[in-house]
Amino acid sequence: MAQPLFRAPVGTRDILAPASSRRRRLVDVFADLAGRSGFGLLESPIFEELGVFQRLGADNDVVTKELFEFFDKGEPPRHLALRPELTASVCRAFAEHRPTVPWKIWYSGPQFRYERPQAGRYRQFDQVGVETLGTDDPHADVEVVGLGVRFYEELGMKQVRLLINSLGDADSRPVYDAALAAYLQRRRDELSEQSRVTLERNPLRVLDSKREQDRPVIAEAPVMADFLSGASADHFQAVTAGLDSLGAAYEVSPRLVRGLDYYTRTTFEFVADALDTAQNAVGGGGRYDGLVEELGGPATPGIGFALGVDRILLACDAEGAFSDEPSPVDVFVVDVAGGTSAVMLCDRLRRAGLGVDRAFDGRSMKAQMKRADRSGAAVAVIVGPDEKAAGEATVRDMRPGGGQRQVPEPGVVAAVTEMLAGAVS
RNA sequence: GUGGCCGUAGCUCAGUCGGUUAGAGCGCCGGGUUGUGGUCCCGGAGGUCGGGGGUUCGACUCCCCUCGGUCACCCCA
């Protein structure tokens, strides 16, 4: 093949129409839902000072191995990184601006992680998300989680499961961590080699292992639920009770720990059962009560989630939800009389608010009609030498069995509008 | 970062034990008498067989390297 000189970098890709408009519609659905729920849009930089992300956890792959880092031309150079996620940026923005609480924001946009691509995983990927900062009211948890549930519903997805757990607070978590570490150490020999390494770095993460060998050990591991402080247990209870009142189905998943280290108390994940790939988590989030403080702000509780746009779309494909919308083109203008009429008619029809397209290069009538057909337009406006001479245009119904009529040029918009309003399949 | 599989037209693929001008479907372009799409028919354009090296009289076919894709691990949305 003729070798292109360049191609999209590994793990990135061009998204062409109509897939691109479908993505945009998905974000629109989310934006609408978040907006109606009192969340305002936060637009934050695509890159931040490296330190912002390093607060996510020193032994986390996302910040240790997967960061796109670079230096700018400052003197001295600033150490920057493309954002691997957005919660840290949100907390940084909160610490910087000190908005009145509760601060409820939503976001969408690309994020970057230097990983090997695979199904549902890209180096540049898109997420939508919400965050509520400044309150640890369990009802805020319910609002956030419930928003996620309703979003999938609005997309028409049916095979999404909500997994939820509590990781405990600053009082209970260390006790559990110690108990878990002790337990895992005791059965260390039964663990996979990988998990033994993980055990040294972060015992909690061992629970995340997908390796068959680790299953028995994980199955019998102590669960956080037994170590929750009274306050944490009450909080979790209130959250699940709230979800019950929403009629939102969920599964308490004692071993759900999630990847980022900053999570406390409520953690949750949305799993798409329609996806038979390894990457079947279409969203996840939780509470991060210490993160703002980590970033130099006032002690501020927070909760939020991020949903993976790419994976959601994959899951939608798998279960046949949120399909492509029909063509945005209502009318196609065919001009075989020099083309000047098309220039004018397209403009006039577009100004009337209609979706209008046309052909170029003075193609034959047959060719232009074919284009009109492919465009999905319900109506074609045809101008040939006869119409041109008479100062008229033919308005043709492209739908099966549709007829056509010739109208004076000034009446084209009205005739088209009328035809579009008429019997539609 | 590690491993498996794959790499032939824009897309999806076929290509016999290595043997002449590398094929199909879809898409694209044109045509099927004088101005009309969708079905049908005819024709056409389009490929240095991912790239490089090697083996051979001869490589799309075999070997090595490399790049890319894909899937899994890891990690995560």
Coordinates of C-alpha atoms (C1' of nucleotides) in Angstrom, one line a residue:
Chain A
M1 CA 0.0 0.0 0.0
A2 CA 1.1 3.6 -0.4
Q3 CA 2.8 4.1 2.9
P4 CA 1.5 7.1 4.7
L5 CA 4.3 9.2 6.0
F6 CA 2.8 9.4 9.5
R7 CA 0.2 7.6 11.5
A8 CA -1.5 8.3 14.8
P9 CA 0.8 7.5 17.7
V10 CA 0.6 4.1 19.4
G11 CA -2.5 3.9 21.6
T12 CA -4.2 6.9 20.0
R13 CA -6.5 7.0 17.0
D14 CA -8.6 9.2 14.8
I15 CA -12.3 9.0 15.4
L16 CA -14.2 9.7 12.3
A17 CA -17.8 10.4 11.7
P18 CA -20.3 9.0 12.5
A19 CA -18.5 7.4 15.5
S20 CA -17.3 10.8 16.5
S21 CA -20.7 12.3 16.6
R22 CA -21.9 9.4 18.6
R23 CA -19.2 10.1 21.2
R24 CA -20.2 13.7 21.3
R25 CA -23.8 12.8 21.9
L26 CA -22.8 10.5 24.7
V27 CA -21.0 13.4 26.4
D28 CA -24.0 15.6 25.7
V29 CA -26.2 13.1 27.6
F30 CA -23.9 13.2 30.5
A31 CA -23.6 17.0 30.5
D32 CA -27.3 17.3 30.5
L33 CA -27.8 14.9 33.4
A34 CA -25.0 16.5 35.4
G35 CA -26.2 20.0 34.7
R36 CA -29.8 19.0 35.8
S37 CA -28.3 17.7 39.0
G38 CA -26.6 20.9 39.9
F39 CA -23.1 20.1 38.7
G40 CA -21.1 22.9 36.9
L41 CA -18.6 22.2 34.2
L42 CA -14.9 22.4 35.2
E43 CA -12.4 22.8 32.4
S44 CA -8.9 22.2 33.7
P45 CA -5.6 22.0 31.9
I46 CA -4.6 18.9 29.9
F47 CA -1.3 19.0 31.7
E48 CA -0.3 19.9 35.3
E49 CA 2.8 20.2 37.4
L50 CA 4.1 16.7 37.9
G51 CA 3.6 17.0 41.7
V52 CA -0.1 17.2 41.3
F53 CA -0.3 13.6 40.2
Q54 CA 2.4 12.3 42.4
R55 CA 0.1 12.8 45.3
L56 CA -2.0 9.9 43.9
G57 CA 0.3 7.4 45.6
A58 CA 4.0 6.7 45.4
D59 CA 3.7 3.1 44.5
N60 CA 1.0 3.5 41.9
D61 CA 1.7 2.5 38.4
V62 CA -0.4 5.4 37.1
V63 CA 2.1 7.8 38.5
T64 CA 5.3 5.8 38.5
K65 CA 5.3 4.1 35.1
E66 CA 2.5 5.4 33.1
L67 CA 2.9 9.1 33.1
F68 CA 3.7 11.2 30.0
E69 CA 6.2 13.6 31.5
F70 CA 8.1 16.5 29.9
F71 CA 9.9 19.7 30.8
D72 CA 8.9 23.1 29.4
K73 CA 11.2 25.9 28.3
G74 CA 11.0 27.8 31.6
E75 CA 14.2 28.8 33.5
P76 CA 14.5 26.6 35.4
P77 CA 12.4 24.2 33.3
R78 CA 9.1 23.1 34.9
H79 CA 8.4 19.4 35.3
L80 CA 5.0 18.7 33.8
A81 CA 2.8 15.7 33.0
L82 CA -0.2 15.0 30.8
R83 CA -3.0 14.3 33.2
P84 CA -3.5 10.5 33.8
E85 CA -6.8 11.2 35.5
L86 CA -8.8 14.2 36.6
T87 CA -9.6 13.9 40.3
A88 CA -6.2 15.3 41.2
S89 CA -6.6 18.2 38.9
V90 CA -10.0 18.9 40.4
C91 CA -8.6 18.9 43.9
R92 CA -5.8 21.1 42.8
A93 CA -8.3 23.6 41.4
F94 CA -10.3 23.4 44.6
A95 CA -7.2 24.2 46.7
E96 CA -6.3 27.0 44.3
H97 CA -9.7 28.7 44.1
R98 CA -11.4 27.8 47.4
P99 CA -14.9 27.7 46.0
T100 CA -17.8 27.7 48.3
V101 CA -18.8 24.2 49.3
P102 CA -20.3 21.9 48.4
W103 CA -18.5 22.3 45.2
K104 CA -20.2 20.1 42.5
I105 CA -18.5 19.9 39.2
W106 CA -18.5 17.6 36.1
Y107 CA -15.9 17.2 33.5
S108 CA -15.1 15.4 30.3
G109 CA -12.0 15.2 28.2
P110 CA -8.9 13.2 27.2
Q111 CA -6.5 11.7 29.6
F112 CA -3.2 10.0 29.1
R113 CA -1.5 6.9 30.3
Y114 CA 1.6 5.3 28.9
E115 CA 0.4 1.7 28.8
R116 CA 0.3 -1.1 26.2
P117 CA -3.0 -0.7 24.4
Q118 CA -5.5 -3.5 24.4
A119 CA -9.2 -3.9 24.1
G120 CA -10.8 -0.9 25.8
R121 CA -7.5 0.6 26.8
Y122 CA -5.8 3.5 25.0
R123 CA -2.9 5.8 25.7
Q124 CA -5.3 8.7 25.1
F125 CA -8.7 8.0 26.4
D126 CA -11.8 10.0 27.3
Q127 CA -13.6 10.1 30.6
V128 CA -16.6 11.9 31.9
G129 CA -17.0 12.4 35.6
V130 CA -18.4 14.3 38.5
E131 CA -16.9 15.3 41.9
T132 CA -18.6 16.8 45.0
L133 CA -16.2 18.4 47.4
G134 CA -16.7 19.9 50.8
T135 CA -19.2 17.5 52.3
D136 CA -19.0 14.0 53.6
D137 CA -22.8 13.7 53.9
P138 CA -23.6 10.1 52.7
H139 CA -26.4 11.6 50.7
A140 CA -23.7 13.2 48.5
D141 CA -22.3 9.7 47.9
V142 CA -25.8 8.6 47.0
E143 CA -26.2 11.5 44.6
V144 CA -22.9 10.8 42.9
V145 CA -23.4 7.0 42.6
G146 CA -27.0 7.5 41.6
L147 CA -26.0 9.9 38.8
G148 CA -23.8 7.2 37.4
V149 CA -26.6 4.6 37.6
R150 CA -29.0 6.9 35.8
F151 CA -26.5 7.8 33.2
Y152 CA -26.1 4.3 32.0
E153 CA -29.8 4.0 32.0
E154 CA -30.2 7.0 29.9
L155 CA -27.9 5.5 27.3
G156 CA -30.1 2.5 27.2
M157 CA -27.6 0.1 28.8
K158 CA -29.1 -2.7 30.8
Q159 CA -26.1 -4.9 31.5
V160 CA -24.2 -2.7 33.9
R161 CA -23.6 -3.8 37.5
L162 CA -22.8 -1.5 40.4
L163 CA -20.2 -2.9 42.8
I164 CA -19.8 -1.0 46.0
N165 CA -17.6 -1.3 49.1
S166 CA -16.2 0.8 52.0
L167 CA -12.5 1.0 52.5
G168 CA -12.9 2.6 55.9
D169 CA -11.6 5.9 57.3
A170 CA -8.3 7.0 58.8
D171 CA -9.2 5.2 62.0
S172 CA -10.2 1.9 60.7
R173 CA -8.2 1.5 57.6
P174 CA -4.7 1.1 59.2
V175 CA -6.1 -1.6 61.4
Y176 CA -7.4 -3.5 58.5
D177 CA -4.3 -3.0 56.4
A178 CA -2.3 -4.5 59.2
A179 CA -4.6 -7.5 59.6
L180 CA -4.7 -8.1 55.9
A181 CA -0.9 -7.8 55.6
A182 CA -0.4 -10.2 58.4
Y183 CA -2.9 -12.7 56.9
L184 CA -1.2 -12.5 53.5
Q185 CA 2.2 -12.9 54.9
R186 CA 1.1 -16.0 56.7
R187 CA 0.0 -17.5 53.4
R188 CA 2.7 -15.9 51.3
D189 CA 3.9 -19.2 49.9
E190 CA 0.5 -19.9 48.3
L191 CA 0.5 -16.6 46.4
S192 CA 1.7 -16.0 42.9
E193 CA 5.0 -14.4 42.4
Q194 CA 3.5 -11.2 41.2
S195 CA 1.3 -11.0 44.2
R196 CA 4.2 -11.5 46.6
V197 CA 5.8 -8.4 45.0
T198 CA 2.6 -6.5 45.3
L199 CA 2.3 -7.6 48.9
E200 CA 5.5 -5.8 49.8
R201 CA 4.3 -2.6 48.2
N202 CA 0.6 -2.5 48.9
P203 CA -1.1 -5.5 50.6
L204 CA -4.6 -4.1 49.7
R205 CA -3.8 -4.4 46.0
V206 CA -3.3 -8.1 46.3
L207 CA -7.1 -8.4 46.5
D208 CA -7.2 -7.1 43.0
S209 CA -5.3 -10.0 41.5
K210 CA -6.9 -11.8 38.7
R211 CA -4.6 -14.8 38.9
E212 CA -6.1 -18.1 39.4
Q213 CA -3.5 -19.1 41.9
D214 CA -4.4 -16.3 44.3
R215 CA -8.1 -17.0 44.4
P216 CA -8.2 -19.3 47.4
V217 CA -6.0 -17.0 49.5
I218 CA -8.1 -13.9 48.6
A219 CA -11.4 -15.7 49.2
E220 CA -10.5 -16.3 52.8
A221 CA -8.8 -13.0 53.4
P222 CA -10.3 -10.8 56.2
V223 CA -12.7 -8.3 54.8
M224 CA -12.8 -4.6 55.5
A225 CA -16.4 -4.7 56.6
D226 CA -15.4 -6.4 59.9
F227 CA -12.9 -3.6 60.7
L228 CA -15.0 -0.5 59.9
S229 CA -15.2 2.0 62.7
G230 CA -18.6 2.9 64.0
A231 CA -18.6 6.1 62.0
S232 CA -17.5 4.4 58.8
A233 CA -20.0 1.6 59.2
D234 CA -22.8 4.2 59.7
H235 CA -21.7 6.1 56.7
F236 CA -21.7 3.0 54.5
Q237 CA -25.1 1.9 55.9
A238 CA -26.5 5.3 55.0
V239 CA -25.1 5.1 51.5
T240 CA -26.6 1.7 50.8
A241 CA -29.9 2.7 52.3
G242 CA -29.9 5.8 50.0
L243 CA -29.3 3.6 47.0
D244 CA -32.1 1.3 48.1
S245 CA -34.5 4.3 48.2
L246 CA -33.5 5.1 44.6
G247 CA -34.3 1.5 43.6
A248 CA -30.7 1.3 42.3
A249 CA -29.4 -2.3 42.3
Y250 CA -25.9 -2.8 43.7
E251 CA -23.7 -5.6 45.0
V252 CA -21.6 -5.1 48.1
S253 CA -18.3 -6.3 47.0
P254 CA -16.0 -6.7 50.1
R255 CA -12.9 -7.1 48.0
L256 CA -13.4 -4.1 45.7
V257 CA -10.3 -2.0 46.4
R258 CA -9.8 0.0 43.3
G259 CA -6.5 1.2 41.9
L260 CA -5.9 4.7 43.2
D261 CA -4.5 5.0 46.7
Y262 CA -6.4 8.1 47.7
Y263 CA -9.8 6.3 48.1
T264 CA -11.4 6.2 51.6
R265 CA -14.7 4.9 52.7
T266 CA -17.1 4.6 49.8
T267 CA -15.6 3.0 46.7
F268 CA -17.6 1.7 43.7
E269 CA -17.2 0.4 40.2
F270 CA -19.5 -0.1 37.3
V271 CA -18.9 -3.3 35.4
A272 CA -20.3 -4.0 31.9
D273 CA -21.3 -7.6 31.7
A274 CA -21.8 -7.3 27.9
L275 CA -18.0 -6.9 27.6
D276 CA -16.1 -10.2 27.4
T277 CA -12.8 -8.5 27.4
A278 CA -10.4 -8.1 30.4
Q279 CA -11.2 -4.4 30.6
N280 CA -14.9 -4.5 31.5
A281 CA -15.0 -1.8 34.2
V282 CA -16.8 1.1 32.5
G283 CA -16.6 3.4 35.5
G284 CA -15.4 3.7 39.0
G285 CA -14.9 6.1 41.8
G286 CA -15.1 6.7 45.5
R287 CA -14.5 9.0 48.3
Y288 CA -11.1 10.7 48.8
D289 CA -11.3 12.7 52.0
G290 CA -7.6 13.5 52.3
L291 CA -6.7 14.4 48.8
V292 CA -7.3 18.2 48.8
E293 CA -5.2 18.5 51.9
E294 CA -2.5 16.4 50.3
L295 CA -2.4 19.1 47.6
G296 CA -2.0 21.9 50.1
G297 CA -5.7 22.8 50.5
P298 CA -7.9 22.8 53.6
A299 CA -9.0 19.4 54.9
T300 CA -11.9 18.7 52.5
P301 CA -13.9 15.6 51.9
G302 CA -14.7 14.7 48.4
I303 CA -16.4 12.0 46.3
G304 CA -16.7 11.4 42.6
F305 CA -16.4 9.1 39.7
A306 CA -14.9 8.8 36.3
L307 CA -16.5 6.8 33.5
G308 CA -14.6 5.6 30.5
V309 CA -16.2 6.9 27.3
D310 CA -14.4 4.4 25.1
R311 CA -15.3 1.4 27.1
I312 CA -18.9 2.6 27.5
L313 CA -19.2 2.8 23.8
L314 CA -17.7 -0.6 23.4
A315 CA -20.2 -2.0 25.9
C316 CA -23.1 -0.2 24.1
D317 CA -22.0 -1.9 20.9
A318 CA -21.9 -5.2 22.7
E319 CA -25.5 -4.9 24.0
G320 CA -26.8 -2.9 21.0
A321 CA -27.5 0.3 23.0
F322 CA -27.1 3.9 22.1
S323 CA -27.0 3.4 18.4
D324 CA -26.0 5.8 15.7
E325 CA -28.5 8.5 15.0
P326 CA -29.8 9.1 11.5
S327 CA -28.2 11.5 9.1
P328 CA -28.3 15.2 10.1
V329 CA -28.9 16.1 6.5
D330 CA -32.5 16.9 5.6
V331 CA -32.0 18.2 2.1
F332 CA -29.6 17.6 -0.7
V333 CA -29.3 20.2 -3.4
V334 CA -28.6 18.9 -6.9
D335 CA -27.5 21.5 -9.4
V336 CA -26.7 20.6 -13.0
A337 CA -27.1 24.1 -14.3
G338 CA -23.8 25.6 -13.5
G339 CA -23.8 25.3 -9.7
T340 CA -24.6 28.9 -8.8
S341 CA -28.2 28.0 -7.8
A342 CA -26.9 25.4 -5.4
V343 CA -24.6 28.0 -3.6
M344 CA -27.6 30.2 -3.0
L345 CA -30.2 27.5 -2.2
C346 CA -27.9 25.7 0.3
D347 CA -27.4 29.0 2.1
R348 CA -31.0 29.8 2.2
L349 CA -32.1 26.4 3.4
R350 CA -29.4 26.3 6.1
R351 CA -30.4 29.7 7.3
A352 CA -33.9 28.3 7.7
G353 CA -32.4 25.8 10.1
L354 CA -32.3 22.7 7.9
G355 CA -29.5 20.2 7.4
V356 CA -28.3 20.7 3.9
D357 CA -25.6 19.2 1.8
R358 CA -24.6 19.2 -1.9
A359 CA -22.2 17.9 -4.4
F360 CA -19.2 19.6 -6.0
D361 CA -17.2 19.3 -9.2
G362 CA -20.2 19.6 -11.6
R363 CA -21.0 15.9 -11.6
S364 CA -23.8 14.4 -13.7
M365 CA -27.3 14.4 -12.5
K366 CA -27.1 10.7 -11.9
A367 CA -24.0 11.1 -9.8
Q368 CA -25.5 13.9 -7.8
M369 CA -28.7 12.0 -7.2
K370 CA -26.7 9.1 -6.0
R371 CA -25.0 11.4 -3.5
A372 CA -28.3 12.7 -2.4
D373 CA -29.4 9.2 -1.8
R374 CA -26.3 8.3 0.2
S375 CA -26.6 11.4 2.3
G376 CA -29.7 10.2 3.9
A377 CA -31.6 13.4 3.0
A378 CA -35.3 13.0 2.8
V379 CA -35.7 15.7 0.2
A380 CA -33.7 16.7 -2.9
V381 CA -33.9 20.1 -4.5
I382 CA -33.0 19.8 -8.2
V383 CA -32.0 22.6 -10.5
G384 CA -31.4 21.8 -14.1
P385 CA -31.3 24.1 -17.2
D386 CA -35.1 24.0 -17.4
E387 CA -35.7 25.1 -13.8
K388 CA -33.0 27.6 -14.1
A389 CA -34.5 29.2 -17.1
A390 CA -37.9 29.2 -15.5
G391 CA -36.6 30.6 -12.2
E392 CA -37.8 27.4 -10.4
A393 CA -36.6 24.3 -8.7
T394 CA -37.8 20.7 -8.5
V395 CA -38.4 19.6 -4.9
R396 CA -38.3 15.8 -4.7
D397 CA -39.3 13.5 -2.0
M398 CA -36.5 10.9 -1.8
R399 CA -38.4 8.5 0.4
P400 CA -39.9 5.4 -1.2
G401 CA -42.9 6.3 -3.3
G402 CA -42.3 10.0 -2.9
G403 CA -43.2 12.4 -5.7
Q404 CA -41.8 15.7 -6.8
R405 CA -43.1 19.1 -7.8
Q406 CA -41.7 22.2 -9.4
V407 CA -41.9 25.4 -7.5
P408 CA -40.8 29.0 -8.0
E409 CA -37.4 29.6 -6.6
P410 CA -38.5 31.9 -3.7
G411 CA -40.9 29.1 -2.6
V412 CA -38.2 26.4 -2.2
V413 CA -37.7 26.7 1.5
A414 CA -41.5 26.5 2.2
A415 CA -41.9 23.6 -0.2
V416 CA -39.1 21.7 1.4
T417 CA -40.3 22.3 4.9
E418 CA -43.8 21.2 3.9
M419 CA -42.5 18.0 2.3
L420 CA -40.3 17.2 5.3
A421 CA -43.3 17.7 7.6
G422 CA -45.4 15.4 5.4
A423 CA -45.6 11.6 5.7
V424 CA -42.4 10.4 7.1
S425 CA -41.7 6.8 7.6
Chain B
rG1 C1' 7.6 -3.7 30.7
rU2 C1' 6.4 -9.4 29.5
rG3 C1' 4.0 -13.1 26.3
rG4 C1' 0.5 -15.2 22.2
rC5 C1' -1.7 -14.2 17.5
rC6 C1' -1.8 -11.2 13.1
rG7 C1' 0.0 -7.6 8.9
rU8 C1' -2.3 -8.9 0.7
rA9 C1' -6.7 -2.8 -2.8
rG10 C1' -10.2 2.6 1.2
rC11 C1' -12.8 -1.7 4.2
rU12 C1' -13.5 -7.3 5.0
rC13 C1' -10.8 -11.2 3.2
rA14 C1' -9.0 -15.4 -0.6
rG15 C1' -4.2 -16.6 -2.7
rU16 C1' -3.1 -24.5 -3.8
rC17 C1' 3.7 -28.3 -2.4
rG18 C1' 7.8 -21.4 -3.2
rG19 C1' 6.8 -20.9 -10.0
rU20 C1' 4.2 -16.4 -15.5
rU21 C1' 0.5 -10.1 -15.9
rA22 C1' -1.8 -11.0 -7.2
rG23 C1' -7.9 -12.0 -6.9
rA24 C1' -13.2 -11.5 -4.7
rG25 C1' -17.1 -8.8 -2.1
rC26 C1' -18.2 -4.0 -0.4
rG27 C1' -17.0 1.0 -1.3
rC28 C1' -15.4 4.7 -5.0
rC29 C1' -15.6 6.6 -10.3
rG30 C1' -18.1 6.2 -15.2
rG31 C1' -21.9 4.0 -18.4
rG32 C1' -26.9 1.4 -19.4
rU33 C1' -29.4 6.8 -25.8
rU34 C1' -32.1 12.7 -25.1
rG35 C1' -32.3 15.7 -17.0
rU36 C1' -33.6 11.8 -11.5
rG37 C1' -31.2 8.1 -6.4
rG38 C1' -32.3 3.4 -3.9
rU39 C1' -32.6 -2.8 -7.1
rC40 C1' -30.2 -4.8 -11.5
rC41 C1' -26.4 -5.1 -15.6
rC42 C1' -21.6 -3.5 -17.8
rG43 C1' -17.0 -1.1 -17.5
rG44 C1' -12.9 1.5 -14.7
rA45 C1' -9.5 3.3 -11.2
rG46 C1' -6.9 1.5 -7.0
rG47 C1' -1.8 -3.0 -4.4
rU48 C1' 6.6 -1.6 -4.4
rC49 C1' 1.6 -8.2 -0.8
rG50 C1' 3.8 -3.2 6.5
rG51 C1' 9.4 -2.2 6.1
rG52 C1' 14.5 -4.2 5.9
rG53 C1' 17.7 -8.2 5.4
rG54 C1' 18.5 -13.5 4.3
rU55 C1' 17.7 -18.5 1.8
rU56 C1' 16.6 -19.7 -3.5
rC57 C1' 17.2 -20.1 -10.5
rG58 C1' 12.6 -17.9 -8.5
rA59 C1' 9.5 -15.4 -2.3
rC60 C1' 2.8 -12.8 -1.0
rU61 C1' 4.4 -17.8 0.4
rC62 C1' 10.4 -20.1 4.1
rC63 C1' 14.0 -17.7 8.1
rC64 C1' 15.7 -13.4 11.0
rC65 C1' 15.1 -8.3 12.5
rU66 C1' 12.0 -4.2 12.7
rC67 C1' 7.5 -1.3 12.7
rG68 C1' 2.4 -1.6 13.4
rG69 C1' -2.2 -4.0 14.9
rU70 C1' -4.7 -7.2 18.2
rC71 C1' -5.4 -10.1 22.7
rA72 C1' -3.8 -11.3 27.6
rC73 C1' -0.6 -10.3 32.0
rC74 C1' 0.5 -5.9 34.7
rC75 C1' -2.5 -1.7 35.7
rC76 C1' -6.9 0.7 35.1
rA77 C1' -11.7 4.0 32.6

